[in-house]
PDB file of C-alpha atoms in Angstrom:
ATOM      1  CA  GLY A 708      -8.991  13.647 -11.075  1.00 53.00           C
ATOM      2  CA  GLN A 709      -6.203  13.847  -8.792  1.00 61.00           C
ATOM      3  CA  GLN A 710      -4.023  10.640  -8.416  1.00 70.00           C
ATOM      4  CA  LEU A 711      -0.846   8.980  -7.024  1.00 90.00           C
ATOM      5  CA  ASN A 712       1.926   8.271  -8.702  1.00 95.00           C
ATOM      6  CA  GLN A 713       2.642   4.584  -8.543  1.00 96.00           C
ATOM      7  CA  SER A 714       6.039   2.819  -9.671  1.00 96.00           C
ATOM      8  CA  PRO A 715       6.358   0.388 -11.518  1.00 96.00           C
ATOM      9  CA  GLN A 716       3.449   0.251 -13.900  1.00 96.00           C
ATOM     10  CA  SER A 717       4.071  -3.271 -14.292  1.00 95.00           C
ATOM     11  CA  MET A 718       6.550  -5.821 -13.489  1.00 94.00           C
ATOM     12  CA  PHE A 719       7.465  -9.807 -14.253  1.00 93.00           C
ATOM     13  CA  ILE A 720       7.895 -11.885 -11.140  1.00 89.00           C
ATOM     14  CA  GLN A 721       9.365 -15.333 -11.006  1.00 91.00           C
ATOM     15  CA  GLU A 722       8.193 -17.471  -8.253  1.00 92.00           C
ATOM     16  CA  GLY A 723      10.108 -17.064  -5.087  1.00 94.00           C
ATOM     17  CA  GLU A 724      11.607 -13.416  -6.163  1.00 94.00           C
ATOM     18  CA  ASP A 725      10.917 -10.408  -3.623  1.00 95.00           C
ATOM     19  CA  VAL A 726       8.602  -7.303  -4.978  1.00 95.00           C
ATOM     20  CA  SER A 727       8.843  -3.704  -4.489  1.00 97.00           C
ATOM     21  CA  MET A 728       6.694  -0.945  -5.566  1.00 97.00           C
ATOM     22  CA  ASN A 729       5.922   2.247  -4.196  1.00 97.00           C
ATOM     23  CA  CYS A 730       3.714   5.320  -4.324  1.00 97.00           C
ATOM     24  CA  THR A 731       4.330   9.114  -4.261  1.00 96.00           C
ATOM     25  CA  SER A 732       2.217  11.962  -3.835  1.00 94.00           C
ATOM     26  CA  SER A 733       2.172  16.021  -4.015  1.00 91.00           C
ATOM     27  CA  SER A 734      -0.664  15.979  -0.965  1.00 88.00           C
ATOM     28  CA  ILE A 735      -0.144  14.756   2.582  1.00 90.00           C
ATOM     29  CA  PHE A 736      -2.390  11.618   4.126  1.00 91.00           C
ATOM     30  CA  ASN A 737      -3.292  10.765   6.902  1.00 91.00           C
ATOM     31  CA  THR A 738      -4.170   6.944   5.958  1.00 93.00           C
ATOM     32  CA  TRP A 739      -2.124   5.113   3.349  1.00 95.00           C
ATOM     33  CA  LEU A 740      -4.142   2.035   1.852  1.00 96.00           C
ATOM     34  CA  TRP A 741      -3.354  -1.010  -0.353  1.00 98.00           C
ATOM     35  CA  TYR A 742      -5.515  -3.109  -2.210  1.00 98.00           C
ATOM     36  CA  LYS A 743      -4.925  -5.785  -4.796  1.00 98.00           C
ATOM     37  CA  GLN A 744      -7.483  -6.492  -7.547  1.00 97.00           C
ATOM     38  CA  ASP A 745      -8.370  -9.414  -9.717  1.00 95.00           C
ATOM     39  CA  PRO A 746      -9.780  -8.992 -13.465  1.00 92.00           C
ATOM     40  CA  GLY A 747     -13.588  -8.469 -12.854  1.00 91.00           C
ATOM     41  CA  GLU A 748     -13.455  -8.149  -9.337  1.00 94.00           C
ATOM     42  CA  GLY A 749     -13.428  -5.092  -7.008  1.00 96.00           C
ATOM     43  CA  PRO A 750     -10.138  -4.194  -5.234  1.00 97.00           C
ATOM     44  CA  VAL A 751      -9.717  -6.482  -1.664  1.00 97.00           C
ATOM     45  CA  LEU A 752      -8.327  -4.252   1.164  1.00 96.00           C
ATOM     46  CA  LEU A 753      -4.284  -5.754   2.100  1.00 97.00           C
ATOM     47  CA  ILE A 754      -2.939  -3.465   4.948  1.00 97.00           C
ATOM     48  CA  ALA A 755      -3.883  -0.271   6.356  1.00 96.00           C
ATOM     49  CA  LEU A 756      -1.176   2.428   7.605  1.00 96.00           C
ATOM     50  CA  TYR A 757      -2.660   5.269  10.045  1.00 93.00           C
ATOM     51  CA  LYS A 758       0.676   7.093  10.893  1.00 94.00           C
ATOM     52  CA  ALA A 759       3.681   7.820   9.415  1.00 94.00           C
ATOM     53  CA  GLY A 760       6.382   5.943   9.679  1.00 95.00           C
ATOM     54  CA  GLU A 761       4.224   2.790  10.693  1.00 95.00           C
ATOM     55  CA  LEU A 762       5.603  -0.397   9.015  1.00 97.00           C
ATOM     56  CA  THR A 763       2.988  -3.064   9.023  1.00 97.00           C
ATOM     57  CA  SER A 764       3.160  -6.723   7.941  1.00 97.00           C
ATOM     58  CA  ASN A 765       0.504  -9.166   6.720  1.00 95.00           C
ATOM     59  CA  GLY A 766       1.790 -12.595   5.946  1.00 97.00           C
ATOM     60  CA  ARG A 767       4.351 -11.800   3.078  1.00 97.00           C
ATOM     61  CA  LEU A 768       3.702  -8.241   2.808  1.00 97.00           C
ATOM     62  CA  THR A 769       5.105  -5.263   4.570  1.00 98.00           C
ATOM     63  CA  ALA A 770       3.968  -1.726   3.748  1.00 98.00           C
ATOM     64  CA  GLN A 771       5.274   1.429   5.186  1.00 97.00           C
ATOM     65  CA  PHE A 772       3.940   4.988   5.830  1.00 96.00           C
ATOM     66  CA  GLY A 773       6.160   7.938   4.410  1.00 96.00           C
ATOM     67  CA  ILE A 774       7.743  10.003   7.112  1.00 95.00           C
ATOM     68  CA  THR A 775       6.629  12.956   5.075  1.00 93.00           C
ATOM     69  CA  ARG A 776       3.214  11.537   4.780  1.00 92.00           C
ATOM     70  CA  LYS A 777       3.704  11.787   0.972  1.00 94.00           C
ATOM     71  CA  ASP A 778       4.646   8.476   0.076  1.00 96.00           C
ATOM     72  CA  SER A 779       4.469   4.457   0.985  1.00 97.00           C
ATOM     73  CA  PHE A 780       5.901   1.403  -0.473  1.00 97.00           C
ATOM     74  CA  LEU A 781       4.636  -2.067  -0.465  1.00 98.00           C
ATOM     75  CA  ASN A 782       7.300  -5.427  -0.538  1.00 98.00           C
ATOM     76  CA  ILE A 783       5.953  -8.711  -1.265  1.00 97.00           C
ATOM     77  CA  SER A 784       8.361 -11.340  -0.069  1.00 96.00           C
ATOM     78  CA  ALA A 785       8.795 -14.853  -1.748  1.00 95.00           C
ATOM     79  CA  SER A 786       6.253 -14.538  -4.454  1.00 94.00           C
ATOM     80  CA  ILE A 787       3.961 -17.146  -5.533  1.00 93.00           C
ATOM     81  CA  PRO A 788       1.630 -17.383  -8.691  1.00 91.00           C
ATOM     82  CA  SER A 789      -1.157 -15.922  -6.620  1.00 93.00           C
ATOM     83  CA  ASP A 790      -0.056 -12.772  -6.114  1.00 95.00           C
ATOM     84  CA  VAL A 791      -0.424 -11.840 -10.077  1.00 95.00           C
ATOM     85  CA  GLY A 792      -2.828  -9.200 -10.119  1.00 96.00           C
ATOM     86  CA  ILE A 793      -2.918  -5.091 -10.059  1.00 97.00           C
ATOM     87  CA  TYR A 794      -2.071  -3.681  -6.874  1.00 98.00           C
ATOM     88  CA  PHE A 795      -3.509  -0.376  -6.010  1.00 97.00           C
ATOM     89  CA  CYS A 796      -2.192   2.398  -3.440  1.00 97.00           C
ATOM     90  CA  ALA A 797      -4.770   4.699  -1.878  1.00 96.00           C
ATOM     91  CA  GLY A 798      -4.271   8.017   0.335  1.00 94.00           C
ATOM     92  CA  LEU A 799      -7.019   9.396   2.374  1.00 90.00           C
ATOM     93  CA  ASN A 800      -7.330  12.372   4.530  1.00 81.00           C
ATOM     94  CA  TYR A 801     -10.060  10.976   6.950  1.00 72.00           C
ATOM     95  CA  GLY A 802     -12.210  12.984   9.332  1.00 68.00           C
ATOM     96  CA  GLY A 803     -14.805  16.114   8.652  1.00 56.00           C
ATOM     97  CA  SER A 804     -17.014  15.961   5.568  1.00 54.00           C
ATOM     98  CA  GLN A 805     -14.342  14.392   3.249  1.00 62.00           C
ATOM     99  CA  GLY A 806     -13.645  10.652   2.796  1.00 73.00           C
ATOM    100  CA  ASN A 807     -12.739   9.937  -0.501  1.00 84.00           C
ATOM    101  CA  LEU A 808      -9.785   7.819  -1.231  1.00 91.00           C
ATOM    102  CA  ILE A 809      -7.429   8.981  -4.341  1.00 92.00           C
ATOM    103  CA  PHE A 810      -6.097   5.920  -5.893  1.00 94.00           C
ATOM    104  CA  GLY A 811      -2.711   5.437  -7.834  1.00 94.00           C
ATOM    105  CA  LYS A 812      -2.916   3.994 -11.547  1.00 94.00           C
ATOM    106  CA  GLY A 813      -1.830   0.442 -10.080  1.00 96.00           C
ATOM    107  CA  THR A 814       1.153  -1.825 -10.532  1.00 97.00           C
ATOM    108  CA  LYS A 815       0.396  -5.073 -12.393  1.00 97.00           C
ATOM    109  CA  LEU A 816       2.286  -7.931 -11.170  1.00 96.00           C
ATOM    110  CA  SER A 817       2.730 -10.731 -13.830  1.00 93.00           C
ATOM    111  CA  VAL A 818       4.579 -13.826 -14.084  1.00 83.00           C
ATOM    112  CA  LYS A 819       7.429 -14.376 -15.801  1.00 81.00           C
ATOM    113  CA  PRO A 820       7.357 -16.507 -19.154  1.00 72.00           C
TER     114      PRO A 820
ATOM    115  CA  ASP B 732     -21.536 -13.541   3.961  1.00 54.00           C
ATOM    116  CA  THR B 733     -20.910 -10.091   5.511  1.00 76.00           C
ATOM    117  CA  GLY B 734     -18.975  -8.320   2.893  1.00 94.00           C
ATOM    118  CA  VAL B 735     -20.232  -5.452   0.486  1.00 97.00           C
ATOM    119  CA  SER B 736     -22.652  -6.488  -1.860  1.00 97.00           C
ATOM    120  CA  GLN B 737     -23.013  -5.121  -5.163  1.00 98.00           C
ATOM    121  CA  ASP B 738     -26.255  -6.169  -7.828  1.00 97.00           C
ATOM    122  CA  PRO B 739     -25.984  -6.725 -10.721  1.00 98.00           C
ATOM    123  CA  ARG B 740     -22.535  -7.699 -11.538  1.00 97.00           C
ATOM    124  CA  HIS B 741     -22.910  -6.884 -15.333  1.00 97.00           C
ATOM    125  CA  LYS B 742     -25.482  -4.667 -16.832  1.00 98.00           C
ATOM    126  CA  ILE B 743     -25.658  -4.278 -20.918  1.00 98.00           C
ATOM    127  CA  THR B 744     -27.461  -1.610 -22.001  1.00 98.00           C
ATOM    128  CA  LYS B 745     -28.314   0.669 -25.165  1.00 97.00           C
ATOM    129  CA  ARG B 746     -27.294   4.123 -25.311  1.00 97.00           C
ATOM    130  CA  GLY B 747     -29.751   6.610 -23.769  1.00 97.00           C
ATOM    131  CA  GLN B 748     -31.447   3.649 -21.563  1.00 98.00           C
ATOM    132  CA  ASN B 749     -31.536   4.319 -17.681  1.00 98.00           C
ATOM    133  CA  VAL B 750     -29.546   2.238 -15.255  1.00 98.00           C
ATOM    134  CA  THR B 751     -29.950   1.399 -11.515  1.00 98.00           C
ATOM    135  CA  PHE B 752     -27.245  -0.614  -9.557  1.00 98.00           C
ATOM    136  CA  ARG B 753     -27.648  -1.257  -5.952  1.00 98.00           C
ATOM    137  CA  CYS B 754     -24.832  -1.798  -3.092  1.00 98.00           C
ATOM    138  CA  ASP B 755     -25.633  -3.292   0.173  1.00 97.00           C
ATOM    139  CA  PRO B 756     -22.581  -2.171   2.409  1.00 97.00           C
ATOM    140  CA  ILE B 757     -21.170  -4.046   5.785  1.00 95.00           C
ATOM    141  CA  SER B 758     -24.174  -3.618   7.966  1.00 92.00           C
ATOM    142  CA  GLU B 759     -22.446  -1.588  10.921  1.00 89.00           C
ATOM    143  CA  HIS B 760     -20.806   0.754   8.726  1.00 93.00           C
ATOM    144  CA  ASN B 761     -22.156   4.182   8.445  1.00 92.00           C
ATOM    145  CA  ARG B 762     -20.068   5.459   5.466  1.00 93.00           C
ATOM    146  CA  LEU B 763     -20.665   4.250   1.831  1.00 96.00           C
ATOM    147  CA  TYR B 764     -19.123   5.470  -1.228  1.00 96.00           C
ATOM    148  CA  TRP B 765     -19.433   5.354  -4.836  1.00 97.00           C
ATOM    149  CA  TYR B 766     -16.495   5.103  -7.471  1.00 96.00           C
ATOM    150  CA  ARG B 767     -16.083   4.512 -11.161  1.00 96.00           C
ATOM    151  CA  GLN B 768     -13.187   2.429 -12.949  1.00 97.00           C
ATOM    152  CA  THR B 769     -12.101   2.540 -16.048  1.00 95.00           C
ATOM    153  CA  LEU B 770      -9.475   0.065 -17.743  1.00 92.00           C
ATOM    154  CA  GLY B 771      -6.213   0.717 -16.688  1.00 91.00           C
ATOM    155  CA  GLN B 772      -7.164   3.479 -14.209  1.00 93.00           C
ATOM    156  CA  GLY B 773      -7.516   3.136 -10.779  1.00 94.00           C
ATOM    157  CA  PRO B 774     -10.657   3.916  -8.996  1.00 95.00           C
ATOM    158  CA  GLU B 775     -11.941   7.334  -9.117  1.00 93.00           C
ATOM    159  CA  PHE B 776     -14.371   9.186  -6.385  1.00 93.00           C
ATOM    160  CA  LEU B 777     -18.038   9.569  -7.047  1.00 94.00           C
ATOM    161  CA  THR B 778     -20.089  10.145  -4.088  1.00 94.00           C
ATOM    162  CA  TYR B 779     -19.908   9.546  -0.528  1.00 92.00           C
ATOM    163  CA  PHE B 780     -22.645   9.102   1.906  1.00 93.00           C
ATOM    164  CA  GLN B 781     -22.608   9.232   5.858  1.00 92.00           C
ATOM    165  CA  ASN B 782     -25.793   7.572   6.810  1.00 92.00           C
ATOM    166  CA  GLU B 783     -28.760   9.026   4.841  1.00 92.00           C
ATOM    167  CA  ALA B 784     -27.105  12.118   4.393  1.00 91.00           C
ATOM    168  CA  GLN B 785     -24.848  12.990   0.581  1.00 90.00           C
ATOM    169  CA  LEU B 786     -22.132  14.733   1.796  1.00 88.00           C
ATOM    170  CA  GLU B 787     -19.984  15.093  -0.875  1.00 85.00           C
ATOM    171  CA  LYS B 788     -20.033  14.690  -5.064  1.00 86.00           C
ATOM    172  CA  SER B 789     -17.335  14.474  -7.392  1.00 86.00           C
ATOM    173  CA  ARG B 790     -17.556  16.697 -10.699  1.00 81.00           C
ATOM    174  CA  LEU B 791     -17.425  13.368 -12.264  1.00 81.00           C
ATOM    175  CA  LEU B 792     -20.851  12.988 -11.176  1.00 84.00           C
ATOM    176  CA  SER B 793     -22.718  14.759 -13.845  1.00 88.00           C
ATOM    177  CA  ASP B 794     -26.353  15.515 -13.682  1.00 92.00           C
ATOM    178  CA  ARG B 795     -27.366  12.639 -15.745  1.00 96.00           C
ATOM    179  CA  PHE B 796     -26.001  10.528 -12.479  1.00 96.00           C
ATOM    180  CA  SER B 797     -28.144  10.484  -8.912  1.00 95.00           C
ATOM    181  CA  ALA B 798     -27.330   8.424  -5.937  1.00 96.00           C
ATOM    182  CA  GLU B 799     -29.435   7.750  -2.990  1.00 95.00           C
ATOM    183  CA  ARG B 800     -29.101   5.977   0.545  1.00 96.00           C
ATOM    184  CA  PRO B 801     -32.342   5.575   2.376  1.00 91.00           C
ATOM    185  CA  LYS B 802     -32.758   4.909   5.644  1.00 86.00           C
ATOM    186  CA  GLY B 803     -28.957   4.610   5.675  1.00 85.00           C
ATOM    187  CA  SER B 804     -28.362   1.418   4.769  1.00 91.00           C
ATOM    188  CA  PHE B 805     -28.637   0.170   0.937  1.00 96.00           C
ATOM    189  CA  SER B 806     -27.876   2.686  -1.562  1.00 97.00           C
ATOM    190  CA  THR B 807     -28.642   3.008  -5.411  1.00 97.00           C
ATOM    191  CA  LEU B 808     -26.709   4.905  -8.332  1.00 97.00           C
ATOM    192  CA  GLU B 809     -29.157   5.935 -11.359  1.00 97.00           C
ATOM    193  CA  ILE B 810     -27.757   6.625 -14.382  1.00 97.00           C
ATOM    194  CA  GLN B 811     -30.206   8.514 -16.861  1.00 97.00           C
ATOM    195  CA  ARG B 812     -30.065   8.520 -20.502  1.00 97.00           C
ATOM    196  CA  THR B 813     -26.551   6.310 -20.395  1.00 97.00           C
ATOM    197  CA  GLU B 814     -23.852   7.389 -22.849  1.00 97.00           C
ATOM    198  CA  GLN B 815     -20.975   5.176 -24.410  1.00 96.00           C
ATOM    199  CA  GLY B 816     -18.152   6.850 -22.127  1.00 95.00           C
ATOM    200  CA  ASP B 817     -20.059   5.987 -18.928  1.00 97.00           C
ATOM    201  CA  SER B 818     -19.027   2.223 -19.595  1.00 97.00           C
ATOM    202  CA  ALA B 819     -17.167   1.330 -16.704  1.00 97.00           C
ATOM    203  CA  MET B 820     -16.730  -0.457 -13.458  1.00 98.00           C
ATOM    204  CA  TYR B 821     -19.007   1.041 -10.729  1.00 98.00           C
ATOM    205  CA  LEU B 822     -17.684   0.252  -7.721  1.00 98.00           C
ATOM    206  CA  CYS B 823     -19.203   0.814  -3.971  1.00 98.00           C
ATOM    207  CA  ALA B 824     -17.079   0.652  -0.798  1.00 97.00           C
ATOM    208  CA  SER B 825     -18.134   0.875   2.810  1.00 96.00           C
ATOM    209  CA  SER B 826     -16.561   1.784   6.145  1.00 93.00           C
ATOM    210  CA  SER B 827     -16.929   2.885  10.097  1.00 89.00           C
ATOM    211  CA  THR B 828     -13.109   3.461  10.279  1.00 87.00           C
ATOM    212  CA  PRO B 829     -10.552   5.016   7.847  1.00 87.00           C
ATOM    213  CA  THR B 830     -10.304   1.763   5.967  1.00 92.00           C
ATOM    214  CA  GLN B 831     -13.103   1.143   3.027  1.00 94.00           C
ATOM    215  CA  TYR B 832     -14.113  -2.209   1.759  1.00 96.00           C
ATOM    216  CA  PHE B 833     -14.692  -2.829  -1.438  1.00 97.00           C
ATOM    217  CA  GLY B 834     -17.804  -4.770  -3.505  1.00 97.00           C
ATOM    218  CA  ALA B 835     -17.175  -6.865  -6.190  1.00 97.00           C
ATOM    219  CA  GLY B 836     -18.627  -3.833  -8.567  1.00 97.00           C
ATOM    220  CA  THR B 837     -21.015  -3.894 -11.465  1.00 98.00           C
ATOM    221  CA  ARG B 838     -19.643  -3.639 -15.055  1.00 97.00           C
ATOM    222  CA  LEU B 839     -21.880  -1.718 -17.126  1.00 98.00           C
ATOM    223  CA  SER B 840     -21.173  -1.966 -20.906  1.00 98.00           C
ATOM    224  CA  VAL B 841     -23.650   0.984 -22.995  1.00 98.00           C
ATOM    225  CA  LEU B 842     -23.616  -0.278 -26.902  1.00 96.00           C
TER     226      LEU B 842
END
C-alpha cells in the first residue's frame, strides 16, 4: 500500500544530542501526526499538526507541518535514554468517507554503543 | 484507564483456525479503525467505522477477514481459515477528531 518516505531509517543517539527526522510524500495531507512505538506496544501519539506551516512543541519535541503539505519533520532536543524506540510519521486527509492514516516505515532510535 | 483497549494481547493459532479480536475504543469516539503491522513496517489500514457503519475497506482485507461494530461501541475483527501470512500485529485506533489514538495491539502468530 501507499507509504510515506521517512528518513533516516535508523540512527544512534548519545544522551544529550539533538535528533532530527523527516517525512515526505508525493501526496498532500491536511493532517500530520507523529507517533512513538516501543516493542510489543501500540503507537503512542506525540504531536498532531493540522495547518500547513504549523510549528508545534511538546516538551523536548518539536514538529512542523511543511508549507507544501507534502512533508513534516520532528526534532528531539537533548535526547535521553527513554527516547529510544521507533518513531512513525503519518499523514491523513480528514473528512468525508476517508479517514485512514498513511504511515512511514519508521525511524529507529538506538543508543550509541 | 480510558484508553483504547484490545483483547487478547497475544494469540497463537494453528493454520486453518478462525480467530477473533476485540477492540474497545475511547468511549466518546465515533470513529474506529483497524490496522495491521508487520515487522519493520508502519501500520497499514484495514478498515474503518463511523459509529456502526463500515465506511471503508482496504484491499488488504481479503474475504477471510470480517469486522463488525454493533451499536457503534466495541468492534471485532475475525479472520477465518488463518494462514501463516496473517501473522502480524493487529492494531485498533479510535478518534472523534483527526487525531487517532491506538490500543496496545493483538499479536497474532499462525503456526
